[in-house]
Amino acid sequence: DGGITQSPKYLFRKEGQNVTLSCEQNLNHDAMYWYRQDPGQGLRLIYYSQIVNDFQKGDIAEGYSVSREKKESFPLTVTSAQKNPTAFYLCASSGQLATNEKLFFGSGTQLSVL
Amino acid sequence: QQQVKQSPQSLIVQKGGISIINCAYENTAFDYFPWYQQFPGKGPALLIAIRPDVSEKKEGRFTISFNKSAKQFSLHIMDSQPGDSATYFCAAQNTGFQKLVFGTGTRLLVSP
């Protein structure tokens, strides 16, 4: 089955702790994205990557970090600098969004603070 | 300039009725307008999309109406069904840029 796999589905973070959300895709897509979803605020872009070993900050990158060492993988680390991390995190991929190819989303990770 | 304003925030429609969700934008460089549908606990999925060279696009019970001069576009769901209950996001993109700008979402509940 082709698609995007996010894990874990639920994650709890203790204060001062860094946590990493996994995102893997087998769609052979070049571009990958991380969005944060909060009630009433829509989808806000955290980071995106158009090619391996390259990524750009989105609109709300502070307190987050990413890597893109493999085409298939785009993990997101929520650092202790992110003071309000509780949210639903969505990973997405596309062929090339610049040609209006659609985004494929994973099923998300719900992150909560203990 | 980069915002897409979406309304209403929530909507309750009776089965068989018409659901209407509206979006407005400021950036005239936007030239691609998709709608995404999200069921609880899932990621959004592309529902339908339009470019500004047409005023309307229909796919089954779903229609996008586009008003370029007013910089507004809307999603109409005809004969709404309980299975349509979901959150709907409008979005806009300036083709050539790698980012979609999403609206804040509309939670639709279709009552049986």
CSV table of N, CA and C in Angstrom, one decimal, chain A:
chain,number,residue,atom,x,y,z
A,1,ASP,N,0.8,-1.2,0.0
A,1,ASP,CA,0.0,0.0,0.0
A,1,ASP,C,0.9,1.2,0.0
A,2,GLY,N,0.6,2.1,-1.0
A,2,GLY,CA,1.4,3.4,-1.0
A,2,GLY,C,0.8,4.4,0.0
A,3,GLY,N,1.7,5.2,0.7
A,3,GLY,CA,1.1,6.2,1.6
A,3,GLY,C,2.1,6.7,2.5
A,4,ILE,N,1.6,7.4,3.5
A,4,ILE,CA,2.5,8.1,4.5
A,4,ILE,C,2.2,7.5,5.8
A,5,THR,N,3.2,7.1,6.5
A,5,THR,CA,3.0,6.5,7.8
A,5,THR,C,3.6,7.4,8.9
A,6,GLN,N,2.8,7.8,9.8
A,6,GLN,CA,3.2,8.6,11.0
A,6,GLN,C,3.2,7.8,12.2
A,7,SER,N,4.2,7.9,13.1
A,7,SER,CA,4.2,7.2,14.3
A,7,SER,C,4.9,8.1,15.4
A,8,PRO,N,4.5,7.9,16.6
A,8,PRO,CA,3.4,7.2,17.1
A,8,PRO,C,2.1,7.9,16.8
A,9,LYS,N,1.0,7.3,17.1
A,9,LYS,CA,-0.3,8.0,17.0
A,9,LYS,C,-0.6,9.0,18.1
A,10,TYR,N,-0.1,8.6,19.3
A,10,TYR,CA,-0.2,9.4,20.5
A,10,TYR,C,1.2,9.5,21.1
A,11,LEU,N,1.5,10.7,21.6
A,11,LEU,CA,2.8,10.9,22.2
A,11,LEU,C,2.7,11.9,23.4
A,12,PHE,N,3.4,11.6,24.5
A,12,PHE,CA,3.3,12.5,25.6
A,12,PHE,C,4.7,13.0,25.9
A,13,ARG,N,4.8,14.3,26.2
A,13,ARG,CA,6.1,14.9,26.4
A,13,ARG,C,6.1,15.5,27.8
A,14,LYS,N,7.2,15.2,28.5
A,14,LYS,CA,7.4,15.8,29.8
A,14,LYS,C,8.1,17.1,29.6
A,15,GLU,N,7.9,18.0,30.6
A,15,GLU,CA,8.5,19.3,30.5
A,15,GLU,C,10.0,19.2,30.4
A,16,GLY,N,10.6,20.0,29.4
A,16,GLY,CA,12.1,20.0,29.2
A,16,GLY,C,12.6,18.9,28.3
A,17,GLN,N,11.7,18.1,27.8
A,17,GLN,CA,12.1,16.9,27.0
A,17,GLN,C,11.9,17.2,25.5
A,18,ASN,N,12.8,16.7,24.7
A,18,ASN,CA,12.7,16.7,23.3
A,18,ASN,C,12.0,15.4,22.9
A,19,VAL,N,11.1,15.5,21.9
A,19,VAL,CA,10.5,14.3,21.4
A,19,VAL,C,10.5,14.3,19.8
A,20,THR,N,10.6,13.2,19.2
A,20,THR,CA,10.7,13.1,17.8
A,20,THR,C,9.5,12.3,17.2
A,21,LEU,N,8.9,13.0,16.2
A,21,LEU,CA,7.8,12.4,15.5
A,21,LEU,C,8.3,11.8,14.2
A,22,SER,N,7.8,10.6,13.9
A,22,SER,CA,8.3,9.9,12.7
A,22,SER,C,7.4,10.1,11.5
A,23,CYS,N,7.9,10.3,10.3
A,23,CYS,CA,7.1,10.3,9.1
A,23,CYS,C,7.9,9.6,8.0
A,24,GLU,N,7.2,8.6,7.4
A,24,GLU,CA,7.8,7.8,6.3
A,24,GLU,C,6.8,7.8,5.2
A,25,GLN,N,7.4,7.9,3.9
A,25,GLN,CA,6.5,7.8,2.8
A,25,GLN,C,7.1,6.8,1.7
A,26,ASN,N,6.2,6.1,1.1
A,26,ASN,CA,6.7,5.2,0.0
A,26,ASN,C,6.1,5.6,-1.3
A,27,LEU,N,5.8,6.9,-1.5
A,27,LEU,CA,5.2,7.4,-2.7
A,27,LEU,C,6.2,7.9,-3.7
A,28,ASN,N,7.5,7.8,-3.3
A,28,ASN,CA,8.6,8.3,-4.1
A,28,ASN,C,8.4,9.9,-4.4
A,29,HIS,N,7.9,10.5,-3.4
A,29,HIS,CA,7.7,12.0,-3.5
A,29,HIS,C,8.9,12.7,-3.1
A,30,ASP,N,9.2,13.8,-3.9
A,30,ASP,CA,10.3,14.7,-3.6
A,30,ASP,C,10.1,15.6,-2.3
A,31,ALA,N,8.9,16.1,-2.3
A,31,ALA,CA,8.6,17.1,-1.2
A,31,ALA,C,7.9,16.5,0.0
A,32,MET,N,8.3,17.0,1.1
A,32,MET,CA,7.6,16.6,2.4
A,32,MET,C,7.4,17.8,3.3
A,33,TYR,N,6.4,17.7,4.1
A,33,TYR,CA,5.9,18.8,4.9
A,33,TYR,C,5.5,18.4,6.3
A,34,TRP,N,5.7,19.3,7.2
A,34,TRP,CA,5.1,19.1,8.6
A,34,TRP,C,4.1,20.3,8.9
A,35,TYR,N,2.9,19.9,9.3
A,35,TYR,CA,1.9,20.9,9.7
A,35,TYR,C,1.5,20.7,11.1
A,36,ARG,N,1.1,21.8,11.7
A,36,ARG,CA,0.6,21.7,13.1
A,36,ARG,C,-0.9,22.1,13.0
A,37,GLN,N,-1.8,21.3,13.6
A,37,GLN,CA,-3.2,21.6,13.6
A,37,GLN,C,-3.7,21.9,15.0
A,38,ASP,N,-4.2,23.1,15.2
A,38,ASP,CA,-4.9,23.5,16.5
A,38,ASP,C,-6.3,23.8,16.2
A,39,PRO,N,-7.2,23.5,17.1
A,39,PRO,CA,-8.6,23.8,16.9
A,39,PRO,C,-8.8,25.3,16.6
A,40,GLY,N,-9.5,25.6,15.5
A,40,GLY,CA,-9.9,26.9,15.1
A,40,GLY,C,-8.7,27.7,14.4
A,41,GLN,N,-7.6,27.0,14.2
A,41,GLN,CA,-6.4,27.7,13.6
A,41,GLN,C,-6.0,27.1,12.3
A,42,GLY,N,-6.7,26.1,11.9
A,42,GLY,CA,-6.3,25.5,10.6
A,42,GLY,C,-5.0,24.7,10.6
A,43,LEU,N,-4.4,24.7,9.5
A,43,LEU,CA,-3.1,24.0,9.3
A,43,LEU,C,-2.0,25.0,9.1
A,44,ARG,N,-1.0,24.9,10.0
A,44,ARG,CA,0.1,25.9,9.9
A,44,ARG,C,1.4,25.1,9.6
A,45,LEU,N,2.1,25.6,8.7
A,45,LEU,CA,3.3,25.0,8.2
A,45,LEU,C,4.5,25.2,9.1
A,46,ILE,N,5.1,24.1,9.5
A,46,ILE,CA,6.2,24.2,10.4
A,46,ILE,C,7.6,24.2,9.6
A,47,TYR,N,7.8,23.1,8.8
A,47,TYR,CA,8.9,23.0,8.0
A,47,TYR,C,8.5,22.2,6.7
A,48,TYR,N,9.3,22.5,5.6
A,48,TYR,CA,9.1,21.7,4.4
A,48,TYR,C,10.5,21.4,3.8
A,49,SER,N,10.5,20.3,3.0
A,49,SER,CA,11.7,19.9,2.3
A,49,SER,C,11.3,19.6,0.9
A,50,GLN,N,12.1,20.1,-0.1
A,50,GLN,CA,11.8,19.8,-1.5
A,50,GLN,C,12.7,18.8,-2.0
A,51,ILE,N,13.8,18.5,-1.3
A,51,ILE,CA,14.8,17.5,-1.8
A,51,ILE,C,15.6,17.0,-0.6
A,52,VAL,N,16.2,15.9,-0.7
A,52,VAL,CA,17.0,15.3,0.3
A,52,VAL,C,18.1,16.3,0.7
A,53,ASN,N,18.4,16.3,2.0
A,53,ASN,CA,19.4,17.2,2.6
A,53,ASN,C,19.2,18.7,2.5
A,54,ASP,N,17.9,19.0,2.3
A,54,ASP,CA,17.6,20.5,2.2
A,54,ASP,C,16.2,20.6,2.8
A,55,PHE,N,16.0,21.7,3.6
A,55,PHE,CA,14.7,22.0,4.1
A,55,PHE,C,14.6,23.5,4.4
A,56,GLN,N,13.3,24.0,4.5
A,56,GLN,CA,13.1,25.4,4.8
A,56,GLN,C,12.1,25.5,5.9
A,57,LYS,N,12.3,26.6,6.6
A,57,LYS,CA,11.3,27.0,7.7
A,57,LYS,C,10.0,27.4,7.1
A,58,GLY,N,8.9,26.9,7.8
A,58,GLY,CA,7.6,27.4,7.4
A,58,GLY,C,7.2,28.6,8.3
A,59,ASP,N,6.0,28.7,8.6
A,59,ASP,CA,5.5,29.9,9.3
A,59,ASP,C,5.7,29.9,10.8
A,60,ILE,N,5.8,28.6,11.4
A,60,ILE,CA,5.9,28.5,12.8
A,60,ILE,C,7.1,27.6,13.2
A,61,ALA,N,8.3,27.8,12.7
A,61,ALA,CA,9.4,26.8,12.9
A,61,ALA,C,10.0,26.9,14.3
A,62,GLU,N,9.8,28.0,15.0
A,62,GLU,CA,10.5,28.1,16.3
A,62,GLU,C,10.2,27.0,17.3
A,63,GLY,N,11.2,26.4,17.8
A,63,GLY,CA,11.0,25.3,18.8
A,63,GLY,C,10.9,23.9,18.1
A,64,TYR,N,11.1,23.9,16.8
A,64,TYR,CA,11.1,22.6,16.1
A,64,TYR,C,12.3,22.4,15.3
A,65,SER,N,12.7,21.2,15.0
A,65,SER,CA,13.8,20.9,14.1
A,65,SER,C,13.5,19.7,13.2
A,66,VAL,N,14.1,19.6,12.0
A,66,VAL,CA,13.8,18.5,11.1
A,66,VAL,C,15.1,18.1,10.5
A,67,SER,N,15.1,16.9,9.9
A,67,SER,CA,16.2,16.4,9.0
A,67,SER,C,15.6,15.7,7.8
A,68,ARG,N,16.4,15.7,6.8
A,68,ARG,CA,15.9,14.9,5.6
A,68,ARG,C,17.1,14.2,5.0
A,69,GLU,N,17.5,13.2,5.6
A,69,GLU,CA,18.7,12.4,5.2
A,69,GLU,C,18.3,11.4,4.1
A,70,LYS,N,17.1,11.0,4.1
A,70,LYS,CA,16.6,10.0,3.1
A,70,LYS,C,15.3,10.6,2.4
A,71,LYS,N,15.1,10.2,1.2
A,71,LYS,CA,13.9,10.7,0.5
A,71,LYS,C,12.6,10.3,1.2
A,72,GLU,N,12.7,9.1,1.8
A,72,GLU,CA,11.4,8.5,2.4
A,72,GLU,C,11.1,9.1,3.7
A,73,SER,N,12.0,9.7,4.4
A,73,SER,CA,11.9,10.0,5.8
A,73,SER,C,12.1,11.5,6.1
A,74,PHE,N,11.2,12.0,7.0
A,74,PHE,CA,11.3,13.5,7.3
A,74,PHE,C,10.8,13.6,8.8
A,75,PRO,N,11.7,13.2,9.7
A,75,PRO,CA,11.3,13.3,11.2
A,75,PRO,C,11.3,14.7,11.7
A,76,LEU,N,10.4,14.9,12.6
A,76,LEU,CA,10.2,16.2,13.3
A,76,LEU,C,10.5,16.1,14.8
A,77,THR,N,11.4,16.9,15.2
A,77,THR,CA,11.7,17.0,16.7
A,77,THR,C,11.1,18.2,17.3
A,78,VAL,N,10.3,18.0,18.3
A,78,VAL,CA,9.7,19.1,19.1
A,78,VAL,C,10.6,19.3,20.3
A,79,THR,N,11.3,20.4,20.3
A,79,THR,CA,12.3,20.6,21.3
A,79,THR,C,11.7,21.3,22.6
A,80,SER,N,12.5,21.3,23.6
A,80,SER,CA,12.0,21.9,24.9
A,80,SER,C,11.7,23.4,24.7
A,81,ALA,N,12.3,24.0,23.7
A,81,ALA,CA,12.0,25.4,23.4
A,81,ALA,C,10.6,25.7,22.9
A,82,GLN,N,9.9,24.7,22.5
A,82,GLN,CA,8.5,24.9,22.1
A,82,GLN,C,7.6,24.8,23.3
A,83,LYS,N,7.2,26.0,23.7
A,83,LYS,CA,6.5,26.1,25.0
A,83,LYS,C,5.0,25.6,25.0
A,84,ASN,N,4.4,25.5,23.8
A,84,ASN,CA,3.1,25.1,23.8
A,84,ASN,C,2.9,24.0,22.7
A,85,PRO,N,3.5,22.8,23.0
A,85,PRO,CA,3.6,21.8,21.9
A,85,PRO,C,2.3,21.0,21.7
A,86,THR,N,1.3,21.1,22.6
A,86,THR,CA,0.2,20.2,22.5
A,86,THR,C,-0.6,20.6,21.2
A,87,ALA,N,-0.7,19.6,20.3
A,87,ALA,CA,-1.4,19.8,19.0
A,87,ALA,C,-1.4,18.5,18.3
A,88,PHE,N,-2.1,18.5,17.2
A,88,PHE,CA,-2.1,17.4,16.2
A,88,PHE,C,-1.2,17.7,15.1
A,89,TYR,N,-0.2,16.8,14.9
A,89,TYR,CA,0.9,17.1,13.9
A,89,TYR,C,0.6,16.2,12.7
A,90,LEU,N,0.7,16.8,11.6
A,90,LEU,CA,0.4,16.1,10.3
A,90,LEU,C,1.6,16.2,9.4
A,91,CYS,N,2.0,15.1,8.9
A,91,CYS,CA,3.1,15.1,7.9
A,91,CYS,C,2.4,14.9,6.5
A,92,ALA,N,3.0,15.5,5.5
A,92,ALA,CA,2.4,15.4,4.1
A,92,ALA,C,3.6,15.3,3.1
A,93,SER,N,3.2,14.8,1.9
A,93,SER,CA,4.2,14.7,0.8
A,93,SER,C,3.5,15.1,-0.5
A,94,SER,N,4.3,15.5,-1.4
A,94,SER,CA,3.8,15.7,-2.8
A,94,SER,C,4.9,15.5,-3.8
A,95,GLY,N,4.5,15.3,-5.1
A,95,GLY,CA,5.4,15.2,-6.1
A,95,GLY,C,6.2,16.5,-6.2
A,96,GLN,N,5.6,17.5,-6.7
A,96,GLN,CA,6.1,18.9,-6.7
A,96,GLN,C,4.9,19.8,-6.5
A,97,LEU,N,4.8,20.4,-5.4
A,97,LEU,CA,3.6,21.3,-5.1
A,97,LEU,C,3.6,22.4,-6.1
A,98,ALA,N,4.7,22.8,-6.6
A,98,ALA,CA,4.8,24.0,-7.5
A,98,ALA,C,4.1,23.7,-8.8
A,99,THR,N,3.8,22.5,-9.1
A,99,THR,CA,2.9,22.2,-10.3
A,99,THR,C,1.6,21.7,-9.8
A,100,ASN,N,1.1,22.2,-8.6
A,100,ASN,CA,-0.2,21.9,-8.1
A,100,ASN,C,-0.5,20.4,-7.9
A,101,GLU,N,0.6,19.6,-7.7
A,101,GLU,CA,0.3,18.2,-7.3
A,101,GLU,C,-0.3,18.2,-5.9
A,102,LYS,N,-1.2,17.3,-5.7
A,102,LYS,CA,-1.9,17.3,-4.4
A,102,LYS,C,-1.0,16.8,-3.3
A,103,LEU,N,-1.4,17.3,-2.1
A,103,LEU,CA,-0.7,16.8,-0.9
A,103,LEU,C,-1.3,15.5,-0.4
A,104,PHE,N,-0.5,14.6,0.0
A,104,PHE,CA,-1.0,13.4,0.6
A,104,PHE,C,-0.6,13.5,2.1
A,105,PHE,N,-1.5,13.3,3.0
A,105,PHE,CA,-1.3,13.4,4.4
A,105,PHE,C,-1.3,12.1,5.1
A,106,GLY,N,-0.5,12.0,6.2
A,106,GLY,CA,-0.5,10.9,7.1
A,106,GLY,C,-1.7,11.0,8.0
A,107,SER,N,-1.8,10.1,8.9
A,107,SER,CA,-3.0,10.1,9.9
A,107,SER,C,-2.7,10.9,11.1
A,108,GLY,N,-1.5,11.5,11.2
A,108,GLY,CA,-1.3,12.4,12.3
A,108,GLY,C,-0.7,11.8,13.6
A,109,THR,N,-0.1,12.6,14.4
A,109,THR,CA,0.3,12.3,15.7
A,109,THR,C,-0.2,13.3,16.7
A,110,GLN,N,-0.9,12.9,17.7
A,110,GLN,CA,-1.4,13.8,18.8
A,110,GLN,C,-0.4,13.9,19.9
A,111,LEU,N,0.2,15.1,20.0
A,111,LEU,CA,1.2,15.3,21.1
A,111,LEU,C,0.6,16.0,22.2
A,112,SER,N,0.8,15.5,23.4
A,112,SER,CA,0.3,16.2,24.6
A,112,SER,C,1.4,16.3,25.6
A,113,VAL,N,1.2,17.3,26.5
A,113,VAL,CA,2.2,17.6,27.5
A,113,VAL,C,1.8,17.0,28.8
A,114,LEU,N,2.7,16.3,29.5
A,114,LEU,CA,2.3,15.7,30.8
A,114,LEU,C,2.4,16.7,31.9
